[in-house]
Short mmCIF file of C-alpha atoms in Angstrom, two decimals:
data_model
loop_
_atom_site.label_atom_id
_atom_site.label_comp_id
_atom_site.label_asym_id
_atom_site.label_seq_id
_atom_site.Cartn_x
_atom_site.Cartn_y
_atom_site.Cartn_z
CA MET A 1 17.65 -87.58 35.70
CA LYS A 2 17.77 -84.79 38.29
CA ARG A 3 20.75 -83.32 36.54
CA ILE A 4 18.92 -83.29 33.24
CA PHE A 5 15.91 -81.50 34.85
CA SER A 6 18.22 -79.04 36.51
CA PHE A 7 19.98 -78.29 33.22
CA VAL A 8 16.66 -77.82 31.38
CA PHE A 9 15.37 -75.56 34.17
CA LYS A 10 18.50 -73.40 34.07
CA ALA A 11 18.31 -73.18 30.29
CA LEU A 12 14.68 -72.09 30.43
CA PHE A 13 15.52 -69.59 33.14
CA VAL A 14 18.29 -68.08 31.04
CA LEU A 15 16.01 -67.97 27.96
CA ALA A 16 13.23 -66.34 29.99
CA GLY A 17 15.67 -63.78 31.29
CA ALA A 18 16.99 -63.07 27.77
CA ALA A 19 13.44 -62.75 26.47
CA GLY A 20 12.60 -60.36 29.28
CA CYS A 21 15.61 -58.20 28.46
CA ILE A 22 14.67 -58.17 24.81
CA TYR A 23 11.09 -57.20 25.61
CA LEU A 24 12.26 -54.44 27.95
CA TYR A 25 14.60 -53.11 25.27
CA LEU A 26 11.91 -53.17 22.63
CA TYR A 27 9.47 -51.46 25.05
CA VAL A 28 11.90 -48.73 25.99
CA THR A 29 12.84 -48.05 22.39
CA GLY A 30 9.16 -47.74 21.40
CA TYR A 31 8.88 -50.93 19.39
CA PHE A 32 5.37 -51.65 20.69
CA THR A 33 4.23 -48.05 20.36
CA PRO A 34 2.09 -47.44 17.29
CA ALA A 35 3.86 -45.49 14.58
CA PRO A 36 2.87 -41.79 14.67
CA ALA A 37 0.38 -40.61 12.11
CA VAL A 38 -0.93 -37.33 10.70
CA GLY A 39 -4.46 -36.97 9.45
CA TYR A 40 -5.34 -34.86 6.40
CA ILE A 41 -8.95 -33.72 6.04
CA HIS A 42 -9.73 -32.69 2.50
CA SER A 43 -11.85 -29.65 1.92
CA PRO A 44 -15.23 -30.21 0.27
CA SER A 45 -13.80 -29.09 -3.11
CA ARG A 46 -10.67 -31.24 -2.55
CA ALA A 47 -8.58 -28.22 -3.59
CA ALA A 48 -4.84 -28.72 -3.75
CA TYR A 49 -3.83 -26.49 -0.87
CA LEU A 50 -0.92 -28.92 -0.33
CA ASP A 51 0.90 -31.29 -2.62
CA LEU A 52 -0.18 -34.52 -0.92
CA GLU A 53 2.53 -36.64 -2.53
CA VAL A 54 5.21 -34.31 -1.19
CA LEU A 55 3.49 -34.25 2.19
CA LYS A 56 3.34 -38.05 2.30
CA ASN A 57 7.03 -38.46 1.34
CA GLU A 58 8.22 -35.80 3.78
CA LEU A 59 6.32 -37.51 6.63
CA ALA A 60 7.50 -40.98 5.57
CA ALA A 61 11.12 -39.82 5.76
CA GLY A 62 10.47 -39.23 9.49
CA ASP A 63 8.63 -42.58 9.89
CA VAL A 64 5.24 -40.83 10.12
CA SER A 65 2.30 -42.09 8.13
CA LEU A 66 -0.41 -40.00 6.49
CA LEU A 67 -4.08 -40.81 6.87
CA GLU A 68 -6.68 -39.10 4.70
CA SER A 69 -10.38 -38.32 4.95
CA GLU A 70 -12.64 -40.19 2.52
CA GLU A 71 -14.67 -38.80 -0.37
CA GLY A 72 -17.80 -36.98 0.97
CA GLU A 73 -16.81 -37.55 4.64
CA ALA A 74 -17.85 -34.65 6.87
CA PRO A 75 -14.88 -32.87 8.54
CA ALA A 76 -16.02 -33.69 12.10
CA ALA A 77 -16.57 -37.36 11.24
CA ALA A 78 -13.24 -37.52 9.52
CA ALA A 79 -11.51 -35.95 12.50
CA GLN A 80 -13.06 -38.53 14.87
CA ARG A 81 -12.09 -41.47 12.64
CA LEU A 82 -8.51 -40.24 11.97
CA LEU A 83 -7.91 -39.51 15.66
CA GLN A 84 -9.16 -43.00 16.59
CA LEU A 85 -6.69 -44.43 14.04
CA GLY A 86 -3.87 -42.73 15.87
CA ALA A 87 -3.46 -39.31 14.20
CA ARG A 88 -1.69 -36.96 16.54
CA VAL A 89 -1.97 -33.96 14.17
CA LEU A 90 -4.83 -32.97 11.88
CA ILE A 91 -4.16 -30.88 8.78
CA VAL A 92 -7.47 -29.38 7.70
CA GLY A 93 -8.28 -28.09 4.23
CA GLN A 94 -10.63 -25.10 4.29
CA ASP A 95 -12.54 -23.73 1.31
CA ASP A 96 -14.02 -20.99 3.55
CA PRO A 97 -13.30 -19.70 7.06
CA GLN A 98 -16.15 -21.70 8.69
CA VAL A 99 -14.77 -24.43 10.96
CA SER A 100 -16.81 -27.29 12.43
CA GLY A 101 -17.20 -26.91 16.19
CA ALA A 102 -17.37 -30.71 16.48
CA LEU A 103 -13.97 -30.96 14.73
CA LEU A 104 -12.45 -28.51 17.20
CA ASP A 105 -13.91 -30.41 20.18
CA ALA A 106 -12.61 -33.74 18.83
CA ALA A 107 -9.08 -32.37 18.40
CA ALA A 108 -9.14 -30.74 21.82
CA GLN A 109 -10.30 -33.92 23.58
CA ALA A 110 -7.56 -35.93 21.85
CA GLY A 111 -4.90 -33.26 22.53
CA ALA A 112 -4.13 -33.18 18.79
CA ALA A 113 -2.56 -30.22 17.04
CA LEU A 114 -4.51 -28.56 14.21
CA VAL A 115 -2.96 -27.01 11.13
CA PHE A 116 -5.45 -25.27 8.85
CA VAL A 117 -4.65 -24.78 5.16
CA GLY A 118 -6.62 -22.98 2.49
CA SER A 119 -8.94 -20.35 3.98
CA ASP A 120 -7.88 -18.66 7.17
CA PRO A 121 -10.18 -19.84 10.02
CA GLY A 122 -9.93 -16.55 11.73
CA VAL A 123 -8.57 -15.11 14.98
CA ALA A 124 -11.21 -16.64 17.28
CA VAL A 125 -10.44 -20.21 16.25
CA LEU A 126 -6.66 -19.74 16.39
CA ALA A 127 -6.81 -17.96 19.75
CA ALA A 128 -8.99 -20.64 21.32
CA SER A 129 -6.19 -23.18 21.41
CA ASP A 130 -2.42 -23.11 21.64
CA LYS A 131 -2.42 -26.13 19.32
CA ALA A 132 -4.26 -24.45 16.46
CA TRP A 133 -2.29 -22.83 13.61
CA TYR A 134 -2.81 -21.60 10.05
CA LEU A 135 -0.47 -22.21 7.13
CA GLY A 136 -1.06 -20.43 3.85
CA SER A 137 -0.47 -17.42 1.63
CA GLU A 138 -2.21 -14.09 1.30
CA ALA A 139 -3.56 -13.00 -2.02
CA ALA A 140 -2.30 -9.49 -1.23
CA HIS A 141 1.25 -10.75 -1.52
CA GLY A 142 0.58 -12.22 -4.94
CA GLY A 143 -1.01 -8.97 -6.08
CA GLU A 144 1.91 -6.92 -4.90
CA LEU A 145 4.35 -9.18 -6.78
CA LEU A 146 2.40 -8.79 -10.02
CA GLY A 147 1.81 -5.07 -9.49
CA LYS A 148 5.50 -4.40 -9.16
CA GLN A 149 6.30 -6.33 -12.38
CA VAL A 150 3.50 -4.54 -14.28
CA ALA A 151 4.69 -1.12 -13.08
CA LEU A 152 8.30 -1.88 -14.11
CA ALA A 153 7.15 -3.20 -17.48
CA TYR A 154 5.10 -0.05 -18.07
CA ARG A 155 7.96 2.23 -17.11
CA ASP A 156 10.33 0.26 -19.39
CA GLY A 157 7.94 0.38 -22.32
CA VAL A 158 7.25 -3.36 -22.38
CA ILE A 159 3.62 -2.33 -21.77
CA ALA A 160 3.12 0.55 -24.19
CA ASP A 161 1.51 3.84 -23.20
CA GLU A 162 -0.33 3.74 -26.50
CA ASN A 163 -2.32 7.01 -26.10
CA GLY A 164 0.45 8.90 -24.30
CA ASP A 165 -1.67 9.82 -21.27
CA HIS A 166 0.81 8.40 -18.74
CA LEU A 167 -1.92 6.21 -17.30
CA LEU A 168 -2.02 2.39 -17.50
CA GLN A 169 -5.25 1.71 -19.32
CA TYR A 170 -6.36 -1.67 -18.03
CA ALA A 171 -9.33 -4.01 -18.32
CA LEU A 172 -10.23 -6.35 -15.45
CA PHE A 173 -11.38 -9.80 -16.60
CA GLN A 174 -12.41 -11.66 -13.52
CA THR A 175 -15.04 -14.42 -13.72
CA GLU A 176 -14.80 -15.21 -9.99
CA SER A 177 -15.52 -12.20 -7.84
CA GLY A 178 -14.94 -11.61 -4.15
CA GLY A 179 -12.51 -13.13 -1.66
CA ALA A 180 -8.93 -13.74 -2.77
CA HIS A 181 -9.62 -12.91 -6.44
CA SER A 182 -10.74 -9.35 -5.67
CA GLN A 183 -8.00 -8.93 -3.07
CA PHE A 184 -5.39 -10.00 -5.58
CA ALA A 185 -6.64 -7.49 -8.22
CA ARG A 186 -6.89 -4.63 -5.71
CA TYR A 187 -3.36 -5.11 -4.37
CA ALA A 188 -1.88 -5.46 -7.87
CA LEU A 189 -3.31 -2.09 -8.85
CA GLU A 190 -2.29 -0.47 -5.54
CA GLU A 191 1.29 -1.73 -5.97
CA CYS A 192 1.42 -0.22 -9.49
CA GLU A 193 0.64 3.15 -7.98
CA HIS A 194 3.19 2.52 -5.24
CA TYR A 195 5.77 2.41 -8.05
CA GLY A 196 4.37 5.58 -9.58
CA VAL A 197 2.25 4.01 -12.30
CA TYR A 198 -1.33 5.21 -12.10
CA THR A 199 -4.13 3.29 -13.67
CA ALA A 200 -7.40 3.86 -15.45
CA LEU A 201 -10.05 1.19 -15.79
CA VAL A 202 -11.43 0.62 -19.33
CA GLU A 203 -15.03 -0.44 -18.95
CA TYR A 204 -17.10 -1.83 -21.81
CA ALA A 205 -20.79 -1.01 -21.97
CA ASP A 206 -23.51 -0.89 -24.58
CA GLY A 207 -25.52 2.14 -25.55
CA GLU A 208 -27.73 1.72 -22.50
CA GLY A 209 -24.86 1.46 -20.05
CA GLU A 210 -25.13 -2.32 -19.62
CA PRO A 211 -21.78 -4.08 -19.28
CA LEU A 212 -20.70 -5.97 -22.44
CA PRO A 213 -19.59 -9.59 -22.13
CA PHE A 214 -15.87 -10.19 -22.62
CA ASN A 215 -15.94 -11.80 -26.03
CA ALA A 216 -14.70 -10.77 -29.45
CA GLU A 217 -18.12 -10.49 -31.00
CA ARG A 218 -19.30 -7.83 -28.49
CA LEU A 219 -16.01 -6.01 -28.07
CA THR A 220 -15.28 -5.45 -31.77
CA GLY A 221 -14.61 -1.78 -32.29
CA GLN A 222 -14.11 -1.00 -28.56
CA GLN A 223 -11.05 0.63 -27.12
CA LYS A 224 -8.03 -1.64 -26.80
CA PRO A 225 -6.59 -1.67 -23.24
CA GLU A 226 -2.90 -1.57 -22.62
CA PHE A 227 -3.08 -4.29 -20.01
CA ILE A 228 -5.62 -7.01 -19.01
CA LEU A 229 -5.63 -8.04 -15.37
CA CYS A 230 -6.91 -11.57 -14.69
CA THR A 231 -7.23 -13.55 -11.45
CA SER A 232 -6.92 -17.11 -12.74
CA PRO A 233 -5.07 -19.02 -15.47
CA GLN A 234 -8.42 -19.86 -17.16
CA ASP A 235 -9.36 -16.20 -17.36
CA ALA A 236 -5.90 -15.31 -18.68
CA ARG A 237 -6.21 -17.85 -21.51
CA THR A 238 -9.73 -16.65 -22.34
CA ALA A 239 -8.53 -13.00 -22.40
CA TYR A 240 -5.66 -13.99 -24.60
CA ALA A 241 -7.98 -15.72 -27.10
CA VAL A 242 -10.33 -12.78 -27.22
CA ALA A 243 -7.42 -10.31 -27.65
CA GLN A 244 -6.01 -12.47 -30.45
CA GLU A 245 -9.33 -12.58 -32.24
CA LEU A 246 -9.70 -8.79 -31.94
CA GLY A 247 -6.19 -8.12 -33.18
CA TRP A 248 -5.07 -6.63 -29.90
CA LEU A 249 -1.92 -8.76 -29.94
CA GLU A 250 -0.62 -7.33 -33.20
CA GLY A 251 1.58 -4.38 -33.99
CA GLU A 252 4.22 -2.58 -31.94
CA ALA A 253 1.94 -2.11 -28.88
CA PRO A 254 0.24 -5.45 -28.14
CA VAL A 255 -1.97 -5.67 -25.11
CA ARG A 256 -0.23 -7.45 -22.19
CA ILE A 257 -1.86 -9.85 -19.72
CA GLY A 258 -1.13 -10.65 -16.10
CA ALA A 259 -2.63 -13.34 -13.84
CA VAL A 260 -2.18 -15.37 -10.69
CA ALA A 261 -1.91 -19.19 -10.49
CA GLN A 262 -2.35 -21.85 -7.81
CA ASN A 263 0.79 -23.75 -8.67
CA ARG A 264 4.10 -23.43 -10.47
CA GLU A 265 3.11 -25.58 -13.46
CA ASP A 266 0.15 -23.36 -14.40
CA ALA A 267 2.28 -20.24 -13.95
CA GLN A 268 5.14 -21.59 -16.10
CA ALA A 269 2.69 -22.65 -18.82
CA LEU A 270 1.11 -19.19 -19.03
CA VAL A 271 4.49 -17.49 -19.46
CA ALA A 272 5.98 -20.19 -21.75
CA ASP A 273 2.92 -20.02 -23.99
CA GLY A 274 3.21 -16.24 -24.28
CA VAL A 275 -0.17 -15.70 -22.65
CA ALA A 276 0.97 -13.72 -19.61
CA LEU A 277 3.68 -11.19 -18.94
CA ALA A 278 4.19 -12.37 -15.34
CA VAL A 279 2.39 -14.79 -13.05
CA PRO A 280 2.74 -15.00 -9.26
CA TYR A 281 1.78 -18.39 -7.90
CA TYR A 282 0.98 -20.16 -4.65
CA ASP A 283 3.38 -23.05 -4.05
CA PRO A 284 1.59 -26.19 -2.75
CA GLN A 285 4.88 -28.10 -2.62
CA ALA A 286 6.48 -25.57 -0.30
CA ALA A 287 3.27 -25.63 1.77
CA ALA A 288 3.49 -29.43 1.98
CA ARG A 289 7.09 -29.33 3.20
CA ALA A 290 6.25 -26.77 5.81
CA ALA A 291 3.17 -28.68 6.96
CA ALA A 292 5.17 -31.87 7.27
CA ALA A 293 7.83 -30.13 9.39
CA MET A 294 5.17 -28.54 11.56
CA ALA A 295 3.38 -31.86 12.08
CA GLN A 296 6.60 -33.63 13.07
CA ASN A 297 7.46 -30.83 15.49
CA ALA A 298 4.03 -31.21 17.11
CA ILE A 299 4.46 -35.01 17.40
CA ALA A 300 7.85 -34.52 19.04
CA PHE A 301 6.49 -31.88 21.44
CA ARG A 302 8.64 -29.18 19.92
CA PHE A 303 7.62 -25.66 18.92
CA ILE A 304 5.65 -26.20 15.79
CA GLY A 305 7.60 -23.71 13.73
CA GLN A 306 11.01 -25.04 14.59
CA ASP A 307 13.35 -25.48 11.58
CA THR A 308 10.58 -24.56 9.09
CA GLY A 309 12.16 -21.27 8.04
CA PHE A 310 8.88 -19.49 8.90
CA SER A 311 7.64 -17.69 12.03
CA PRO A 312 3.99 -17.25 13.04
CA ASP A 313 2.39 -13.85 13.43
CA ALA A 314 0.68 -12.83 16.71
CA GLU A 315 -2.49 -14.76 15.76
CA GLY A 316 -0.70 -18.03 14.89
CA ARG A 317 -0.52 -17.73 11.10
CA PHE A 318 2.44 -19.01 9.10
CA ILE A 319 2.43 -17.04 5.86
CA LEU A 320 4.16 -18.51 2.84
CA PRO A 321 5.37 -15.98 0.17
CA PHE A 322 4.06 -16.22 -3.36
CA GLN A 323 6.63 -17.04 -6.04
CA LEU A 324 6.85 -15.42 -9.45
CA ILE A 325 7.37 -16.61 -13.04
CA GLN A 326 8.07 -14.00 -15.67
#
């Protein structure tokens, strides 16, 4: 009997030792450590500053999960909840530069990195923490891309100098003013002049000097511009429809249209449909890939820009170039 008890005791001892070794191995290799996660806080408009499907897939390839804010959830509340769920990095969508102070405090207390997308939060926010960064594009770059293409098209005769005055007669159709829209238009025109093509704005007004609405009924009989500059795909399609109704697309010198888009699909559609001459676009898929790489660098305690192909400026901004469809 004693021999049986001794055998059983030894067997249990060996099993306990083996179990302890297995536990130690699993502990050292991080088996019991929660899988790393990244939190994405949608902007109030839920604008597609990133392609979330690409972001999710890129993170999943590195065994990182993506957590998202809920519909109508305030940014600060979302930050608190996502950090409690284990997010080590917060990617924050911004429709405007204003950042919640409570969100910044929550991230700082958790030691989490912040990557802002959409609107630039400004120097003060980025300078306040060595874990705060901005990832996005500048409308100026998109304007410069379009401006160069328009200038070359004008010099090559693709955009006709119909009245022979050596000035690009253009109309600006821009339903959303201010911010990135106005910056895009300004830089497009400035880049034209950089390439030696000077411009003249065609303005439409009634007999009392009041601006005329951009529709065929009110613009009938008005001067045809040589180029229409738009700042969104919707405006470009509206301008095209008005120009078509007015007969501005007919003959040997049809009016040409340029615009900017927020993704490749919209840009391709404008060019493929013959609406626009050239369309620079913001690339949310490229932004998603860069954001995923930045987040994984932060989780691994590496420099956040490592192996992204981009370098930050002095304020901590990673600027993605606009792409162009023509």
